[in-house]
Amino acid sequence: MNLTYRQIDLRLAHTFTIARSSRDIEPSIIVELTHDGITGLGEAAPSERYGESAQTVQRFLSRLDLGRFEDPFRIEEITSYVDLAEPGNTSAKAAVDIALHDWVGKKLRVPLWKHWGLNRERTLPTSFTIGIASPEVIEKKVREAEPYSILKVKVGVPGDRQTIAAIRGITDKKIRVDANEGWKSKEEARDAILWLEEQGVEFVEQPLPATDLDGTKWLREQVHIPIIADENIGRLADLPRLRDAFDGINIKLMKSTGLREAMGMIRAAKGMNMKIMLGCMIETSIGISAAAQLSPLADYADLDGNILITNDPFEGVKVVGGKLVLNEHPGLGVELKGGSSAR
Ligand code: MG
């Protein structure tokens, strides 16, 4: 089988600011895996937080020799080879995993959700992310988020209370917050969360630095809303130690090395009675449609990465009335925008 890749730069509709960074453009690496006249699509959305960049992804992919494999159905063997090639590089590994799954679905002419025995009526509403900004810009973003029923608000900086107050002045929609490790002490996080609870916030994501698991355990006893791990959870092996500190995990394909391991994480977390959130990076409809295939298994979906950009070349999963809607097309159900088939 043959693997090719190219970088595209995704333009954000608004400067995207979270507790640790701010940006207008995000690189994405689009992967095509071709075999037997069928092309599977994949995507890597590298994150500096996890030591990746557009350059590291392309270097990793350039060193792979997928020509040694003759059958894309052998996803287990192929992803094991890719995983052992080098540590880390989780988004680059995810790109190959996603392309393999898309290829198999296209070959079998079946959507992945159906191939996995899932009910597409059970997809979730997705939240729409509001980055950190001035109250005036927040107000504008909240109005733009009109089609979405849930807002995910980035917090973890001074000014959080003004942000939430500005939003609550406009809408009584469900709010989830993500501190992105921004609160620097467990006491600061406790005070902030107790106030957020009074504002009707549903849950909080990653309140403290990933290194402060003991602080998070303490915090969980002090507050009443669920605490969801994001920066603390990458892959399946990270899960067992989180059991006492978090109520759930935010699974992102770009951290988990793709769909195959994400499915294992969902099963394991359910077995530990933990909540499942499906999240994303800034991605095109390839990465988002891949994650959405799993959404009938999740409790919360935050799959808006493709909605936050203005130049997505692809279309796949749609959001209708705030809810993710999977199509009946094979594989990921992704095509190039404008109707031409992405093979
Ligand atoms: Mg997060």
Coordinates of C-alpha atoms and ligand atoms in Angstrom, one line a residue:
M1 CA 0.0 0.0 0.0
N2 CA 1.1 3.5 -0.7
L3 CA 1.0 6.5 1.7
T4 CA 1.2 10.1 0.7
Y5 CA 0.7 13.3 2.7
R6 CA 0.5 17.0 2.4
Q7 CA 0.3 20.0 4.8
I8 CA -2.6 22.4 4.7
D9 CA -2.9 25.5 6.9
L10 CA -6.3 25.8 8.6
R11 CA -7.5 29.4 9.1
L12 CA -9.4 30.0 12.3
A13 CA -12.5 32.2 12.1
H14 CA -11.3 34.0 15.2
T15 CA -8.0 34.2 17.0
F16 CA -8.2 31.1 19.3
T17 CA -6.9 31.8 22.8
I18 CA -6.8 29.2 25.6
A19 CA -5.0 29.4 29.0
R20 CA -1.6 28.6 27.5
S21 CA -1.6 29.9 23.9
S22 CA -3.1 32.0 21.1
R23 CA -3.2 31.4 17.4
D24 CA -4.8 32.3 14.0
I25 CA -3.6 29.4 11.8
E26 CA -3.2 25.7 12.6
P27 CA -1.3 23.2 10.4
S28 CA -2.9 19.9 9.5
I29 CA -1.3 17.0 7.6
I30 CA -3.7 15.2 5.2
V31 CA -2.8 11.6 4.5
E32 CA -3.9 9.4 1.6
L33 CA -3.4 5.6 1.9
T34 CA -4.0 3.9 -1.5
H35 CA -4.3 0.2 -2.2
D36 CA -6.3 -1.8 -4.7
G37 CA -7.7 1.4 -6.3
I38 CA -9.2 2.7 -3.1
T39 CA -7.9 5.7 -1.1
G40 CA -8.4 6.0 2.6
L41 CA -8.2 9.5 4.1
G42 CA -6.5 10.4 7.4
E43 CA -5.4 13.5 9.2
A44 CA -2.8 14.6 11.8
A45 CA -3.5 17.7 13.8
P46 CA -0.2 18.1 15.7
S47 CA -0.2 19.8 19.1
E48 CA 2.9 21.5 20.6
R49 CA 1.5 20.6 24.1
Y50 CA 2.3 16.9 23.2
G51 CA 5.6 17.7 21.4
E52 CA 4.4 17.6 17.8
S53 CA 4.5 20.0 14.9
A54 CA 3.8 19.8 11.2
Q55 CA 7.5 19.0 10.7
T56 CA 7.6 16.2 13.2
V57 CA 4.5 14.6 11.7
Q58 CA 6.0 14.7 8.1
R59 CA 9.3 13.4 9.3
F60 CA 7.6 10.5 11.2
L61 CA 5.5 9.6 8.1
S62 CA 8.4 9.8 5.8
R63 CA 10.2 7.1 7.8
L64 CA 7.4 4.6 7.6
D65 CA 7.5 1.8 5.1
L66 CA 3.9 0.7 4.6
G67 CA 4.9 -0.9 1.3
R68 CA 5.8 -3.9 3.4
F69 CA 2.1 -4.5 4.1
E70 CA -0.1 -6.0 1.5
D71 CA -3.5 -6.1 3.3
P72 CA -5.0 -2.9 4.9
F73 CA -7.5 -5.2 6.7
R74 CA -4.6 -6.1 9.0
I75 CA -5.0 -2.9 11.0
E76 CA -3.7 -4.5 14.2
E77 CA -0.4 -5.5 12.7
I78 CA 0.0 -2.2 10.8
T79 CA -0.8 0.1 13.7
S80 CA 1.5 -2.0 16.0
Y81 CA 4.3 -1.4 13.5
V82 CA 3.6 2.3 13.3
D83 CA 3.3 2.6 17.1
L84 CA 6.7 0.9 17.6
A85 CA 8.5 3.0 14.9
E86 CA 9.1 5.8 17.5
P87 CA 7.6 6.9 20.8
G88 CA 5.2 9.8 20.9
N89 CA 4.1 11.2 17.5
T90 CA 0.5 10.4 18.4
S91 CA -1.2 12.6 15.8
A92 CA 1.0 11.2 13.0
K93 CA 0.1 7.7 14.2
A94 CA -3.6 8.7 14.3
A95 CA -3.4 9.8 10.7
V96 CA -2.4 6.3 9.5
D97 CA -5.0 4.6 11.8
I98 CA -7.8 6.9 10.5
A99 CA -6.8 6.3 6.8
L100 CA -6.7 2.5 7.4
H101 CA -10.2 2.6 8.9
D102 CA -11.5 4.8 6.0
W103 CA -10.0 2.4 3.5
V104 CA -11.6 -0.7 5.1
G105 CA -15.0 1.0 5.3
K106 CA -14.8 2.0 1.6
K107 CA -13.6 -1.5 0.6
L108 CA -16.6 -3.0 2.4
R109 CA -18.9 -0.2 1.3
V110 CA -20.1 0.4 4.8
P111 CA -19.9 3.4 7.1
L112 CA -17.6 2.8 10.1
W113 CA -20.4 3.4 12.7
K114 CA -22.4 0.7 11.0
H115 CA -19.4 -1.6 10.7
W116 CA -19.0 -1.3 14.5
G117 CA -22.6 -2.1 15.2
L118 CA -23.5 1.4 16.4
N119 CA -26.8 3.3 16.1
R120 CA -26.4 6.7 14.4
E121 CA -29.5 8.0 16.0
R122 CA -27.5 8.0 19.2
T123 CA -25.0 10.6 18.2
L124 CA -24.8 13.6 20.6
P125 CA -25.2 17.3 20.4
T126 CA -21.7 18.9 20.1
S127 CA -20.6 21.8 22.2
F128 CA -19.2 24.9 20.4
T129 CA -16.0 26.3 21.9
I130 CA -15.7 29.9 23.0
G131 CA -12.0 30.9 23.4
I132 CA -10.7 33.4 25.8
A133 CA -11.5 37.0 24.7
S134 CA -12.8 40.4 25.8
P135 CA -16.4 40.5 27.0
E136 CA -17.3 42.3 23.7
V137 CA -15.8 39.6 21.5
I138 CA -17.3 36.9 23.8
E139 CA -20.7 38.4 23.2
K140 CA -20.2 38.3 19.4
K141 CA -19.0 34.7 19.6
V142 CA -22.0 33.6 21.7
R143 CA -24.4 35.1 19.1
E144 CA -22.5 33.3 16.3
A145 CA -22.9 30.1 18.3
E146 CA -26.7 30.4 17.9
P147 CA -27.1 27.0 16.1
Y148 CA -25.3 25.1 19.0
S149 CA -27.1 24.1 22.2
I150 CA -24.0 23.7 24.4
L151 CA -21.2 26.2 24.9
K152 CA -17.7 25.1 26.0
V153 CA -16.0 28.1 27.5
K154 CA -12.2 28.4 27.9
V155 CA -11.3 29.6 31.4
G156 CA -8.3 29.4 33.7
V157 CA -7.2 33.1 33.4
P158 CA -8.0 36.2 35.4
G159 CA -11.3 37.5 34.1
D160 CA -13.1 34.2 34.0
R161 CA -16.0 35.5 36.1
Q162 CA -16.5 38.5 33.7
T163 CA -16.5 36.0 30.8
I164 CA -19.1 33.7 32.3
A165 CA -21.2 36.7 33.5
A166 CA -21.1 38.2 29.9
I167 CA -22.3 34.8 28.5
R168 CA -25.0 34.4 31.2
G169 CA -26.2 38.0 30.3
I170 CA -27.1 36.7 26.8
T171 CA -28.0 33.1 27.1
D172 CA -29.1 30.4 29.5
K173 CA -27.6 27.6 27.3
K174 CA -25.7 24.7 28.9
I175 CA -22.1 25.7 29.7
R176 CA -19.1 23.5 30.1
V177 CA -15.7 25.0 31.0
D178 CA -12.2 24.0 30.2
A179 CA -9.4 25.4 32.3
N180 CA -6.6 23.8 30.2
E181 CA -4.4 23.4 33.4
G182 CA -4.8 27.2 34.0
W183 CA -5.5 27.3 37.7
K184 CA -2.3 27.3 39.6
S185 CA -3.4 26.0 42.9
K186 CA -6.1 23.6 44.1
E187 CA -7.6 26.3 46.3
E188 CA -7.8 28.7 43.4
A189 CA -9.5 26.0 41.3
R190 CA -11.9 25.1 44.2
D191 CA -13.0 28.7 44.6
A192 CA -13.5 29.1 40.9
I193 CA -15.4 25.9 40.4
L194 CA -17.7 26.5 43.4
W195 CA -18.6 29.9 41.8
L196 CA -19.0 28.2 38.4
E197 CA -21.4 25.7 39.9
E198 CA -23.7 28.6 40.9
Q199 CA -23.7 29.7 37.3
G200 CA -25.1 26.3 36.2
V201 CA -21.9 25.0 34.6
E202 CA -22.3 21.3 33.8
F203 CA -18.7 20.1 34.2
V204 CA -15.1 21.3 34.3
E205 CA -12.2 20.0 32.1
Q206 CA -8.6 19.8 33.3
P207 CA -8.6 22.3 36.2
L208 CA -5.0 21.8 37.3
P209 CA -1.7 21.0 35.7
A210 CA -1.4 17.3 34.6
T211 CA 1.4 16.9 37.0
D212 CA -0.9 17.7 40.0
L213 CA -2.9 14.5 40.3
D214 CA -2.9 14.7 44.1
G215 CA -4.3 18.2 43.9
T216 CA -7.0 17.0 41.5
K217 CA -8.0 14.2 43.8
W218 CA -8.4 16.7 46.7
L219 CA -10.3 19.1 44.4
R220 CA -12.7 16.4 43.4
E221 CA -13.8 16.0 47.0
Q222 CA -14.4 19.7 47.3
V223 CA -16.7 20.3 44.3
H224 CA -20.0 18.9 43.1
I225 CA -19.8 18.9 39.3
P226 CA -17.8 16.3 37.3
I227 CA -14.1 16.8 36.6
I228 CA -13.0 15.6 33.2
A229 CA -9.4 14.8 32.3
D230 CA -7.9 16.1 29.1
E231 CA -4.2 17.0 29.3
N232 CA -3.9 14.1 31.8
I233 CA -5.2 11.4 29.4
G234 CA -3.5 10.6 26.1
R235 CA -3.6 6.8 25.7
L236 CA -5.1 3.7 27.3
A237 CA -2.1 3.3 29.6
D238 CA -2.7 6.7 31.2
L239 CA -6.2 5.7 32.3
P240 CA -5.9 3.5 35.5
R241 CA -4.1 6.2 37.6
L242 CA -6.8 8.7 36.8
R243 CA -9.6 6.7 38.4
D244 CA -9.6 8.6 41.8
A245 CA -8.9 12.0 40.5
F246 CA -11.4 12.4 37.6
D247 CA -15.0 11.5 36.8
G248 CA -14.3 11.1 33.1
I249 CA -11.9 11.4 30.2
N250 CA -11.7 13.5 27.1
I251 CA -10.6 11.2 24.3
K252 CA -9.0 12.8 21.3
L253 CA -7.9 10.8 18.3
M254 CA -4.8 13.0 18.0
K255 CA -3.7 11.9 21.5
S256 CA -4.9 8.3 21.4
T257 CA -3.1 7.4 18.2
G258 CA -6.4 7.0 16.4
L259 CA -9.7 5.1 16.4
R260 CA -8.4 1.7 17.4
E261 CA -7.0 2.7 20.7
A262 CA -9.8 5.2 21.3
M263 CA -12.3 2.3 21.1
G264 CA -10.2 0.4 23.7
M265 CA -10.2 3.5 26.0
I266 CA -14.0 3.8 25.8
R267 CA -14.5 0.2 26.8
A268 CA -11.9 0.5 29.6
A269 CA -13.3 3.8 31.0
K270 CA -16.8 2.5 30.9
G271 CA -15.6 -0.5 32.9
M272 CA -14.3 1.9 35.5
N273 CA -17.6 3.8 35.6
M274 CA -16.0 6.9 34.1
K275 CA -17.7 9.3 31.7
I276 CA -16.6 9.5 28.1
M277 CA -16.1 12.8 26.3
L278 CA -15.0 12.9 22.7
G279 CA -12.9 16.0 21.9
C280 CA -10.7 17.3 19.1
M281 CA -8.0 19.6 18.0
I282 CA -8.4 22.2 15.2
E283 CA -9.1 19.7 12.4
T284 CA -10.8 19.3 9.1
S285 CA -13.9 17.2 8.5
I286 CA -11.6 14.1 8.2
G287 CA -10.5 14.1 11.8
I288 CA -13.9 15.3 13.1
S289 CA -15.9 12.7 11.1
A290 CA -13.5 10.0 12.3
A291 CA -14.2 10.9 16.0
A292 CA -17.9 11.3 15.3
Q293 CA -18.1 7.7 14.2
L294 CA -17.6 6.8 17.9
S295 CA -20.0 9.4 19.3
P296 CA -22.9 7.0 19.9
L297 CA -20.7 5.5 22.6
A298 CA -19.9 8.7 24.4
D299 CA -21.5 10.9 27.1
Y300 CA -20.3 14.2 25.8
A301 CA -19.1 15.5 22.4
D302 CA -16.9 18.5 21.7
L303 CA -16.4 17.9 18.0
D304 CA -16.3 21.4 16.6
G305 CA -12.7 21.8 15.3
N306 CA -13.9 21.9 11.7
I307 CA -16.6 24.5 12.5
L308 CA -14.0 26.9 14.0
I309 CA -12.1 27.1 10.6
T310 CA -13.0 28.9 7.4
N311 CA -11.1 26.7 4.8
D312 CA -12.1 23.1 5.5
P313 CA -11.5 21.3 2.1
F314 CA -13.7 18.4 3.1
E315 CA -17.2 17.6 4.3
G316 CA -18.5 14.7 6.3
V317 CA -20.3 14.6 9.6
K318 CA -22.8 17.6 9.8
V319 CA -24.2 19.4 12.7
V320 CA -28.0 19.8 12.4
G321 CA -30.0 21.5 15.2
G322 CA -26.8 21.3 17.3
K323 CA -26.6 17.5 16.9
L324 CA -23.9 15.5 15.1
V325 CA -25.4 13.7 12.1
L326 CA -23.5 10.8 10.5
N327 CA -24.1 10.0 6.9
E328 CA -24.6 6.6 5.1
H329 CA -21.4 6.9 3.0
P330 CA -18.7 4.3 3.4
G331 CA -15.8 4.6 5.7
L332 CA -15.6 8.1 7.4
G333 CA -18.2 9.4 5.0
V334 CA -15.9 12.2 3.9
E335 CA -15.7 13.9 0.5
L336 CA -14.0 16.9 -1.0
K337 CA -16.3 19.9 -0.7
G338 CA -18.2 20.7 -3.8
G339 CA -19.4 17.2 -4.5
S340 CA -16.3 15.7 -6.2
S341 CA -15.6 12.4 -4.5
A342 CA -12.5 12.0 -2.4
R343 CA -12.2 8.5 -3.9
Ligands
MG1 MG -9.5 20.5 26.8

